[in-house]
mmCIF file of C-alpha atoms in Angstrom:
data_model
loop_
_atom_site.group_PDB
_atom_site.id
_atom_site.type_symbol
_atom_site.label_atom_id
_atom_site.label_comp_id
_atom_site.label_asym_id
_atom_site.label_seq_id
_atom_site.Cartn_x
_atom_site.Cartn_y
_atom_site.Cartn_z
ATOM 1 C CA UNK A 257 30.776 -13.990 -0.971
ATOM 2 C CA UNK A 258 31.642 -12.470 2.397
ATOM 3 C CA UNK A 259 30.090 -9.519 4.076
ATOM 4 C CA UNK A 260 32.190 -6.812 5.599
ATOM 5 C CA UNK A 261 31.906 -7.654 9.285
ATOM 6 C CA UNK A 262 33.038 -4.197 10.365
ATOM 7 C CA UNK A 263 30.072 -2.404 8.894
ATOM 8 C CA UNK A 264 27.608 -5.074 7.803
ATOM 9 C CA UNK A 265 25.544 -6.032 10.826
ATOM 10 C CA UNK A 266 21.924 -6.080 11.949
ATOM 11 C CA UNK A 267 22.329 -4.279 15.256
ATOM 12 C CA UNK A 268 20.422 -1.028 15.631
ATOM 13 C CA UNK A 269 22.565 2.157 15.589
ATOM 14 C CA UNK A 270 20.426 3.761 18.315
ATOM 15 C CA UNK A 271 18.429 1.694 20.782
ATOM 16 C CA UNK A 272 16.028 4.489 21.798
ATOM 17 C CA UNK A 273 15.049 5.181 18.193
ATOM 18 C CA UNK A 274 14.118 1.574 17.564
ATOM 19 C CA UNK A 275 12.236 1.234 20.815
ATOM 20 C CA UNK A 276 10.097 4.166 19.686
ATOM 21 C CA UNK A 277 9.641 2.548 16.275
ATOM 22 C CA UNK A 278 8.671 -0.715 17.980
ATOM 23 C CA UNK A 279 5.976 1.126 19.950
ATOM 24 C CA UNK A 280 4.724 2.775 16.748
ATOM 25 C CA UNK A 281 4.487 -0.589 14.998
ATOM 26 C CA UNK A 282 2.723 -2.003 18.042
ATOM 27 C CA UNK A 283 0.138 0.740 17.639
ATOM 28 C CA UNK A 284 -0.174 0.029 13.909
ATOM 29 C CA UNK A 285 -0.656 -3.663 14.637
ATOM 30 C CA UNK A 286 -3.153 -3.038 17.446
ATOM 31 C CA UNK A 287 -5.261 -0.805 15.196
ATOM 32 C CA UNK A 288 -4.603 -2.577 11.919
ATOM 33 C CA UNK A 289 -5.436 -6.148 12.914
ATOM 34 C CA UNK A 290 -9.059 -5.605 14.016
ATOM 35 C CA UNK A 291 -9.620 -3.017 11.282
ATOM 36 C CA UNK A 292 -8.445 -5.289 8.484
ATOM 37 C CA UNK A 293 -10.156 -8.348 9.939
ATOM 38 C CA UNK A 294 -13.436 -6.432 10.083
ATOM 39 C CA UNK A 295 -12.979 -5.149 6.529
ATOM 40 C CA UNK A 296 -12.162 -8.665 5.344
ATOM 41 C CA UNK A 297 -15.312 -9.958 7.040
ATOM 42 C CA UNK A 298 -17.458 -7.302 5.349
ATOM 43 C CA UNK A 299 -16.030 -7.962 1.890
ATOM 44 C CA UNK A 300 -16.474 -11.738 2.130
ATOM 45 C CA UNK A 301 -19.633 -12.316 4.191
ATOM 46 C CA UNK A 302 -21.669 -9.119 3.899
ATOM 47 C CA UNK A 303 -20.570 -7.278 0.789
ATOM 48 C CA UNK A 304 -19.862 -10.337 -1.410
ATOM 49 C CA UNK A 305 -17.172 -8.559 -3.416
ATOM 50 C CA UNK A 306 -17.339 -11.023 -6.324
ATOM 51 C CA UNK A 307 -20.905 -9.900 -7.063
ATOM 52 C CA UNK A 308 -20.280 -6.172 -6.601
ATOM 53 C CA UNK A 309 -17.311 -5.948 -8.976
ATOM 54 C CA UNK A 310 -14.997 -5.099 -6.086
ATOM 55 C CA UNK A 311 -12.382 -7.783 -6.727
ATOM 56 C CA UNK A 312 -9.519 -5.277 -6.915
ATOM 57 C CA UNK A 313 -10.567 -3.687 -3.624
ATOM 58 C CA UNK A 314 -10.602 -7.123 -2.018
ATOM 59 C CA UNK A 315 -7.046 -7.740 -3.184
ATOM 60 C CA UNK A 316 -5.911 -4.535 -1.481
ATOM 61 C CA UNK A 317 -7.558 -5.835 1.713
ATOM 62 C CA UNK A 318 -5.635 -9.112 1.405
ATOM 63 C CA UNK A 319 -2.329 -7.274 0.851
ATOM 64 C CA UNK A 320 -2.950 -5.059 3.896
ATOM 65 C CA UNK A 321 -3.862 -8.013 6.081
ATOM 66 C CA UNK A 322 -0.678 -9.880 5.132
ATOM 67 C CA UNK A 323 1.324 -6.750 5.899
ATOM 68 C CA UNK A 324 -0.245 -6.496 9.362
ATOM 69 C CA UNK A 325 0.591 -10.165 9.952
ATOM 70 C CA UNK A 326 4.300 -9.387 9.399
ATOM 71 C CA UNK A 327 4.465 -6.591 11.967
ATOM 72 C CA UNK A 328 4.855 -8.754 15.126
ATOM 73 C CA UNK A 329 8.081 -10.227 13.724
ATOM 74 C CA UNK A 330 9.530 -6.794 13.058
ATOM 75 C CA UNK A 331 8.422 -5.567 16.473
ATOM 76 C CA UNK A 332 10.213 -8.513 18.094
ATOM 77 C CA UNK A 333 13.464 -7.745 16.277
ATOM 78 C CA UNK A 334 13.357 -4.030 17.093
ATOM 79 C CA UNK A 335 12.814 -4.762 20.773
ATOM 80 C CA UNK A 336 15.843 -7.070 20.675
ATOM 81 C CA UNK A 337 18.111 -4.383 19.161
ATOM 82 C CA UNK A 338 18.136 -5.869 15.659
ATOM 83 C CA UNK A 339 17.056 -4.215 12.442
ATOM 84 C CA UNK A 340 16.407 -7.607 10.862
ATOM 85 C CA UNK A 341 16.517 -11.231 11.887
ATOM 86 C CA UNK A 342 19.984 -12.740 12.109
ATOM 87 C CA UNK A 343 18.462 -15.911 10.714
ATOM 88 C CA UNK A 344 18.979 -15.835 6.966
ATOM 89 C CA UNK A 345 15.749 -17.658 6.092
ATOM 90 C CA UNK A 346 13.613 -15.453 8.346
ATOM 91 C CA UNK A 347 15.241 -12.304 6.986
ATOM 92 C CA UNK A 348 14.556 -13.282 3.398
ATOM 93 C CA UNK A 349 11.010 -14.449 4.136
ATOM 94 C CA UNK A 350 10.141 -11.140 5.811
ATOM 95 C CA UNK A 351 11.559 -9.039 2.993
ATOM 96 C CA UNK A 352 9.803 -11.253 0.447
ATOM 97 C CA UNK A 353 6.447 -10.748 2.165
ATOM 98 C CA UNK A 354 6.905 -7.003 2.661
ATOM 99 C CA UNK A 355 7.961 -6.375 -0.938
ATOM 100 C CA UNK A 356 5.227 -8.621 -2.326
ATOM 101 C CA UNK A 357 2.476 -7.000 -0.264
ATOM 102 C CA UNK A 358 3.702 -3.491 -1.009
ATOM 103 C CA UNK A 359 3.856 -4.266 -4.727
ATOM 104 C CA UNK A 360 0.320 -5.688 -4.630
ATOM 105 C CA UNK A 361 -1.069 -2.640 -2.807
ATOM 106 C CA UNK A 362 0.540 -0.283 -5.290
ATOM 107 C CA UNK A 363 -0.536 -2.353 -8.304
ATOM 108 C CA UNK A 364 -4.202 -2.500 -7.326
ATOM 109 C CA UNK A 365 -4.360 1.130 -6.143
ATOM 110 C CA UNK A 366 -2.888 2.347 -9.415
ATOM 111 C CA UNK A 367 -5.295 0.122 -11.377
ATOM 112 C CA UNK A 368 -8.288 1.664 -9.604
ATOM 113 C CA UNK A 369 -6.996 5.160 -10.355
ATOM 114 C CA UNK A 370 -6.428 4.336 -14.029
ATOM 115 C CA UNK A 371 -9.974 2.977 -14.184
ATOM 116 C CA UNK A 372 -11.296 6.300 -12.864
ATOM 117 C CA UNK A 373 -9.156 8.143 -15.388
ATOM 118 C CA UNK A 374 -10.520 6.213 -18.369
ATOM 119 C CA UNK A 375 -14.115 6.496 -17.185
ATOM 120 C CA UNK A 376 -13.820 10.273 -16.872
ATOM 121 C CA UNK A 377 -11.305 11.485 -19.438
ATOM 122 C CA UNK A 378 -11.971 8.862 -22.115
ATOM 123 C CA UNK A 379 -15.628 8.217 -21.455
ATOM 124 C CA UNK A 380 -17.190 6.062 -24.173
ATOM 125 C CA UNK A 381 -13.963 4.356 -25.189
ATOM 126 C CA UNK A 382 -13.285 0.732 -24.399
ATOM 127 C CA UNK A 383 -11.892 0.536 -20.866
ATOM 128 C CA UNK A 384 -9.562 -2.441 -20.536
ATOM 129 C CA UNK A 385 -9.467 -2.010 -16.745
ATOM 130 C CA UNK A 386 -13.239 -2.425 -16.539
ATOM 131 C CA UNK A 387 -12.903 -5.740 -18.354
ATOM 132 C CA UNK A 388 -10.113 -6.809 -15.977
ATOM 133 C CA UNK A 389 -12.188 -5.996 -12.906
ATOM 134 C CA UNK A 390 -14.832 -8.521 -13.900
ATOM 135 C CA UNK A 391 -12.356 -11.408 -13.899
ATOM 136 C CA UNK A 392 -10.910 -12.702 -10.600
ATOM 137 C CA UNK A 393 -8.288 -14.540 -12.654
ATOM 138 C CA UNK A 394 -6.719 -11.198 -13.574
ATOM 139 C CA UNK A 395 -6.031 -10.504 -9.919
ATOM 140 C CA UNK A 396 -4.262 -13.851 -9.617
ATOM 141 C CA UNK A 397 -2.156 -12.971 -12.659
ATOM 142 C CA UNK A 398 -1.153 -9.658 -11.065
ATOM 143 C CA UNK A 399 -0.005 -11.455 -7.905
ATOM 144 C CA UNK A 400 1.963 -13.954 -9.992
ATOM 145 C CA UNK A 401 3.610 -11.180 -12.020
ATOM 146 C CA UNK A 402 4.782 -9.576 -8.775
ATOM 147 C CA UNK A 403 6.584 -12.722 -7.643
ATOM 148 C CA UNK A 404 9.572 -12.400 -10.039
ATOM 149 C CA UNK A 405 10.267 -8.915 -8.664
ATOM 150 C CA UNK A 406 11.112 -10.485 -5.308
ATOM 151 C CA UNK A 407 13.606 -12.991 -6.748
ATOM 152 C CA UNK A 408 16.701 -10.760 -6.225
ATOM 153 C CA UNK A 409 16.124 -11.001 -2.475
ATOM 154 C CA UNK A 410 16.313 -14.770 -2.660
ATOM 155 C CA UNK A 411 19.617 -14.961 -4.562
ATOM 156 C CA UNK A 412 22.232 -13.424 -2.259
ATOM 157 C CA UNK A 413 22.436 -12.768 1.439
ATOM 158 C CA UNK A 414 21.615 -9.154 2.196
ATOM 159 C CA UNK A 415 20.725 -8.835 5.859
ATOM 160 C CA UNK A 416 19.552 -5.414 6.917
ATOM 161 C CA UNK A 417 18.790 -4.318 3.352
ATOM 162 C CA UNK A 418 22.507 -3.793 2.776
ATOM 163 C CA UNK A 419 23.419 -3.130 -0.788
ATOM 164 C CA UNK A 420 26.323 -1.988 -2.976
ATOM 165 C CA UNK A 421 29.658 -1.999 -1.195
ATOM 166 C CA UNK A 422 28.546 -4.391 1.542
ATOM 167 C CA UNK A 423 29.757 -7.648 0.015
ATOM 168 C CA UNK A 424 32.680 -8.758 -2.136
ATOM 169 C CA UNK A 425 32.400 -6.906 -5.427
ATOM 170 C CA UNK A 426 31.353 -9.456 -8.041
ATOM 171 C CA UNK A 427 29.373 -9.102 -11.215
ATOM 172 C CA UNK A 428 26.532 -11.288 -9.901
ATOM 173 C CA UNK A 429 26.336 -9.294 -6.682
ATOM 174 C CA UNK A 430 26.265 -5.934 -8.457
ATOM 175 C CA UNK A 431 23.607 -7.031 -10.950
ATOM 176 C CA UNK A 432 21.405 -8.451 -8.184
ATOM 177 C CA UNK A 433 21.690 -5.358 -5.997
ATOM 178 C CA UNK A 434 21.159 -2.996 -8.913
ATOM 179 C CA UNK A 435 18.052 -4.857 -10.046
ATOM 180 C CA UNK A 436 16.661 -4.855 -6.516
ATOM 181 C CA UNK A 437 17.136 -1.105 -6.188
ATOM 182 C CA UNK A 438 15.621 -0.475 -9.633
ATOM 183 C CA UNK A 439 12.543 -2.500 -8.654
ATOM 184 C CA UNK A 440 12.257 -0.670 -5.334
ATOM 185 C CA UNK A 441 12.275 2.797 -6.903
ATOM 186 C CA UNK A 442 10.323 2.110 -10.091
ATOM 187 C CA UNK A 443 7.416 0.478 -8.248
ATOM 188 C CA UNK A 444 6.969 3.749 -6.350
ATOM 189 C CA UNK A 445 8.105 6.542 -8.674
ATOM 190 C CA UNK A 446 6.420 5.382 -11.890
ATOM 191 C CA UNK A 447 2.996 4.759 -10.271
ATOM 192 C CA UNK A 448 3.230 8.138 -8.546
ATOM 193 C CA UNK A 449 3.876 9.883 -11.880
ATOM 194 C CA UNK A 450 0.902 8.028 -13.382
ATOM 195 C CA UNK A 451 -1.276 9.038 -10.421
ATOM 196 C CA UNK A 452 -0.327 12.698 -10.727
ATOM 197 C CA UNK A 453 -1.071 12.598 -14.455
ATOM 198 C CA UNK A 454 -4.474 10.969 -13.877
ATOM 199 C CA UNK A 455 -5.300 13.474 -11.155
ATOM 200 C CA UNK A 456 -4.406 16.498 -13.280
ATOM 201 C CA UNK A 457 -6.417 15.217 -16.252
ATOM 202 C CA UNK A 458 -9.480 14.418 -14.119
ATOM 203 C CA UNK A 459 -9.358 17.808 -12.383
ATOM 204 C CA UNK A 460 -9.096 19.563 -15.754
ATOM 205 C CA UNK A 461 -12.072 17.553 -16.937
ATOM 206 C CA UNK A 462 -14.002 18.615 -13.850
ATOM 207 C CA UNK A 463 -13.349 22.285 -14.596
ATOM 208 C CA UNK A 464 -14.734 21.947 -18.117
ATOM 209 C CA UNK A 465 -17.933 20.167 -17.135
ATOM 210 C CA UNK A 466 -21.279 21.788 -16.447
ATOM 211 C CA UNK A 467 -22.716 21.925 -12.937
ATOM 212 C CA UNK A 468 -25.050 18.988 -13.508
ATOM 213 C CA UNK A 469 -22.182 16.669 -14.457
ATOM 214 C CA UNK A 470 -19.809 17.547 -11.640
ATOM 215 C CA UNK A 471 -21.029 15.198 -8.911
ATOM 216 C CA UNK A 472 -19.622 11.974 -10.324
ATOM 217 C CA UNK A 473 -16.459 13.757 -11.425
ATOM 218 C CA UNK A 474 -15.885 14.871 -7.845
ATOM 219 C CA UNK A 475 -16.117 11.222 -6.818
ATOM 220 C CA UNK A 476 -13.369 10.377 -9.276
ATOM 221 C CA UNK A 477 -11.237 13.277 -8.019
ATOM 222 C CA UNK A 478 -11.690 12.067 -4.426
ATOM 223 C CA UNK A 479 -10.398 8.614 -5.335
ATOM 224 C CA UNK A 480 -7.272 9.672 -7.231
ATOM 225 C CA UNK A 481 -6.403 12.525 -4.866
ATOM 226 C CA UNK A 482 -6.683 10.268 -1.846
ATOM 227 C CA UNK A 483 -4.506 7.605 -3.502
ATOM 228 C CA UNK A 484 -1.938 10.322 -4.243
ATOM 229 C CA UNK A 485 -2.047 11.287 -0.567
ATOM 230 C CA UNK A 486 -1.468 7.645 0.443
ATOM 231 C CA UNK A 487 1.519 7.471 -1.885
ATOM 232 C CA UNK A 488 2.873 10.796 -0.623
ATOM 233 C CA UNK A 489 2.611 9.746 3.022
ATOM 234 C CA UNK A 490 3.425 6.040 2.887
ATOM 235 C CA UNK A 491 5.656 5.356 -0.113
ATOM 236 C CA UNK A 492 7.454 8.433 -1.425
ATOM 237 C CA UNK A 493 9.224 9.380 1.842
ATOM 238 C CA UNK A 494 10.840 5.949 2.212
ATOM 239 C CA UNK A 495 11.933 6.070 -1.440
ATOM 240 C CA UNK A 496 13.652 9.419 -0.834
ATOM 241 C CA UNK A 497 15.230 8.073 2.364
ATOM 242 C CA UNK A 498 16.411 4.984 0.490
ATOM 243 C CA UNK A 499 18.097 7.170 -2.129
ATOM 244 C CA UNK A 500 19.822 9.168 0.620
ATOM 245 C CA UNK A 501 20.936 5.963 2.359
ATOM 246 C CA UNK A 502 22.449 4.581 -0.829
ATOM 247 C CA UNK A 503 24.250 7.871 -1.448
ATOM 248 C CA UNK A 504 25.974 7.980 1.930
ATOM 249 C CA UNK A 505 26.676 4.245 1.784
ATOM 250 C CA UNK A 506 28.396 4.405 -1.586
ATOM 251 C CA UNK A 507 30.492 7.325 -0.358
ATOM 252 C CA UNK A 508 31.459 5.446 2.826
ATOM 253 C CA UNK A 509 30.180 8.184 5.131
ATOM 254 C CA UNK A 510 29.739 5.944 8.153
ATOM 255 C CA UNK A 511 28.537 8.575 10.638
ATOM 256 C CA UNK A 512 26.006 9.914 8.162
ATOM 257 C CA UNK A 513 24.939 6.367 7.340
ATOM 258 C CA UNK A 514 23.991 5.682 10.968
ATOM 259 C CA UNK A 515 21.594 8.619 10.779
ATOM 260 C CA UNK A 516 20.337 7.705 7.291
ATOM 261 C CA UNK A 517 19.623 4.138 8.424
ATOM 262 C CA UNK A 518 17.453 5.366 11.294
ATOM 263 C CA UNK A 519 15.570 7.788 9.035
ATOM 264 C CA UNK A 520 15.022 5.084 6.425
ATOM 265 C CA UNK A 521 13.760 2.525 8.945
ATOM 266 C CA UNK A 522 11.541 5.155 10.554
ATOM 267 C CA UNK A 523 9.945 6.067 7.237
ATOM 268 C CA UNK A 524 9.506 2.392 6.412
ATOM 269 C CA UNK A 525 7.550 2.064 9.651
ATOM 270 C CA UNK A 526 5.498 5.077 8.546
ATOM 271 C CA UNK A 527 4.766 3.315 5.259
ATOM 272 C CA UNK A 528 3.021 0.522 7.175
ATOM 273 C CA UNK A 529 0.215 2.972 8.003
ATOM 274 C CA UNK A 530 -0.980 2.140 4.501
ATOM 275 C CA UNK A 531 -2.966 -0.695 6.092
ATOM 276 C CA UNK A 532 -4.821 1.909 8.200
ATOM 277 C CA UNK A 533 -5.469 4.393 5.382
ATOM 278 C CA UNK A 534 -6.690 2.047 2.657
ATOM 279 C CA UNK A 535 -10.184 1.492 4.137
ATOM 280 C CA UNK A 536 -11.014 5.076 3.164
ATOM 281 C CA UNK A 537 -10.226 4.099 -0.432
ATOM 282 C CA UNK A 538 -12.972 1.486 -0.202
ATOM 283 C CA UNK A 539 -15.405 4.139 1.040
ATOM 284 C CA UNK A 540 -14.463 6.505 -1.791
ATOM 285 C CA UNK A 541 -14.813 3.777 -4.408
ATOM 286 C CA UNK A 542 -18.054 2.290 -3.156
ATOM 287 C CA UNK A 543 -20.541 3.933 -0.815
ATOM 288 C CA UNK A 544 -22.251 0.563 -0.382
ATOM 289 C CA UNK A 545 -19.207 -0.708 1.489
ATOM 290 C CA UNK A 546 -19.330 2.282 3.840
ATOM 291 C CA UNK A 547 -23.005 1.731 4.625
ATOM 292 C CA UNK A 548 -22.606 -1.982 5.301
ATOM 293 C CA UNK A 549 -19.516 -1.478 7.470
ATOM 294 C CA UNK A 550 -21.166 1.218 9.581
ATOM 295 C CA UNK A 551 -24.417 -0.707 9.998
ATOM 296 C CA UNK A 552 -22.474 -3.842 11.039
ATOM 297 C CA UNK A 553 -19.884 -2.516 13.483
ATOM 298 C CA UNK A 554 -20.957 0.926 14.661
ATOM 299 C CA UNK A 555 -23.338 1.482 17.601
ATOM 300 C CA UNK A 556 -26.847 2.490 16.612
ATOM 301 C CA UNK A 557 -26.619 5.945 18.203
ATOM 302 C CA UNK A 558 -23.837 7.048 15.827
ATOM 303 C CA UNK A 559 -24.952 5.194 12.699
ATOM 304 C CA UNK A 560 -27.202 8.049 11.530
ATOM 305 C CA UNK A 561 -24.423 10.586 11.772
ATOM 306 C CA UNK A 562 -21.860 8.406 10.004
ATOM 307 C CA UNK A 563 -24.267 7.323 7.274
ATOM 308 C CA UNK A 564 -24.819 10.996 6.443
ATOM 309 C CA UNK A 565 -21.118 11.300 5.621
ATOM 310 C CA UNK A 566 -20.995 10.314 1.962
ATOM 311 C CA UNK A 567 -17.279 11.030 1.260
ATOM 312 C CA UNK A 568 -18.408 12.925 -1.813
ATOM 313 C CA UNK A 569 -20.055 9.823 -3.236
ATOM 314 C CA UNK A 570 -23.631 10.887 -2.913
ATOM 315 C CA UNK A 571 -26.542 8.882 -1.537
ATOM 316 C CA UNK A 572 -25.978 5.659 0.308
ATOM 317 C CA UNK A 573 -28.965 5.402 2.586
ATOM 318 C CA UNK A 574 -32.710 5.247 2.302
ATOM 319 C CA UNK A 575 -35.439 6.477 4.592
ATOM 320 C CA UNK A 576 -38.029 4.109 5.975
ATOM 321 C CA UNK A 577 -40.718 5.170 8.473
ATOM 322 C CA UNK A 578 -38.844 8.347 9.198
ATOM 323 C CA UNK A 579 -35.619 6.527 10.070
ATOM 324 C CA UNK A 580 -32.500 6.319 7.981
ATOM 325 C CA UNK A 581 -31.370 2.761 7.242
ATOM 326 C CA UNK A 582 -28.390 1.499 5.296
ATOM 327 C CA UNK A 583 -28.964 0.255 1.789
ATOM 328 C CA UNK A 584 -26.546 -1.119 -0.758
ATOM 329 C CA UNK A 585 -26.389 1.184 -3.778
ATOM 330 C CA UNK A 586 -23.291 0.003 -5.545
ATOM 331 C CA UNK A 587 -21.460 3.063 -6.797
ATOM 332 C CA UNK A 588 -18.443 1.322 -8.274
ATOM 333 C CA UNK A 589 -15.790 2.672 -10.518
ATOM 334 C CA UNK A 590 -17.371 1.417 -13.722
ATOM 335 C CA UNK A 591 -20.221 3.910 -13.297
ATOM 336 C CA UNK A 592 -18.006 6.950 -13.497
#
């Protein structure tokens, strides 16, 4: 198989655009590395996630941390006027990591939202997600199930995310590219549809409840609405841009493709802000995490003010000798 050397290359179509994107990723890395390291520290050493039934949240932390670890490589390539590494192994390894981490983030976020849905809309029925949360082995299974979805990237050379029409037209090439694109879109579109459905059902449930029952329902609404926002900001735009890129590519509109490539890469960079937004999911899902994080890393003079912010979760601090101190009331998803 041979790539079309006239159009299939890894050089950036506009140097200024990619310098700006490199600066943006530098900012994401600068903010994301200490944030995710601190969150990882809290989950492991202070919060003890395995005891607080927060295994799924911990897996989102791991996925975000691995994503942050990939950013320096992408920054290096953008600064050197390349969309991807010209080294085949490095290119494939980066795409493997990015797709795996994105798939893991989406899988665990959608699982948390489904758990909220069952605990609110189908309260009293057996919740299979609640059973899954209690077993760390289930998380390992989810990671393993995501691995086959990255196999198409390992079969053929596809520098720069090039797809249909970029290599000699063969049956194997078309099947591989088609499967890769199907995986890319379905792992975003289908979860988003599920999230919207869960959100609508939970909101409708909230409207039908009496005043005394609305507090915990608002917590559930906060979780699913915020996850929808994360999807809308981080994942949906790059899916739309990918569809536009494929359209102009298949129609051989080269000038339009140069623009579409820049838009797509820019929105992919935007999607990396997921590693900065996810910590709010942890606060929505468990007020105990918020209290421990604030009491560990925030200066004492602002702890009182931040501990009063409950993200709609209700209580999370106790009063002792007239002073407010952080406690660990575990308000996890199984209580909703």
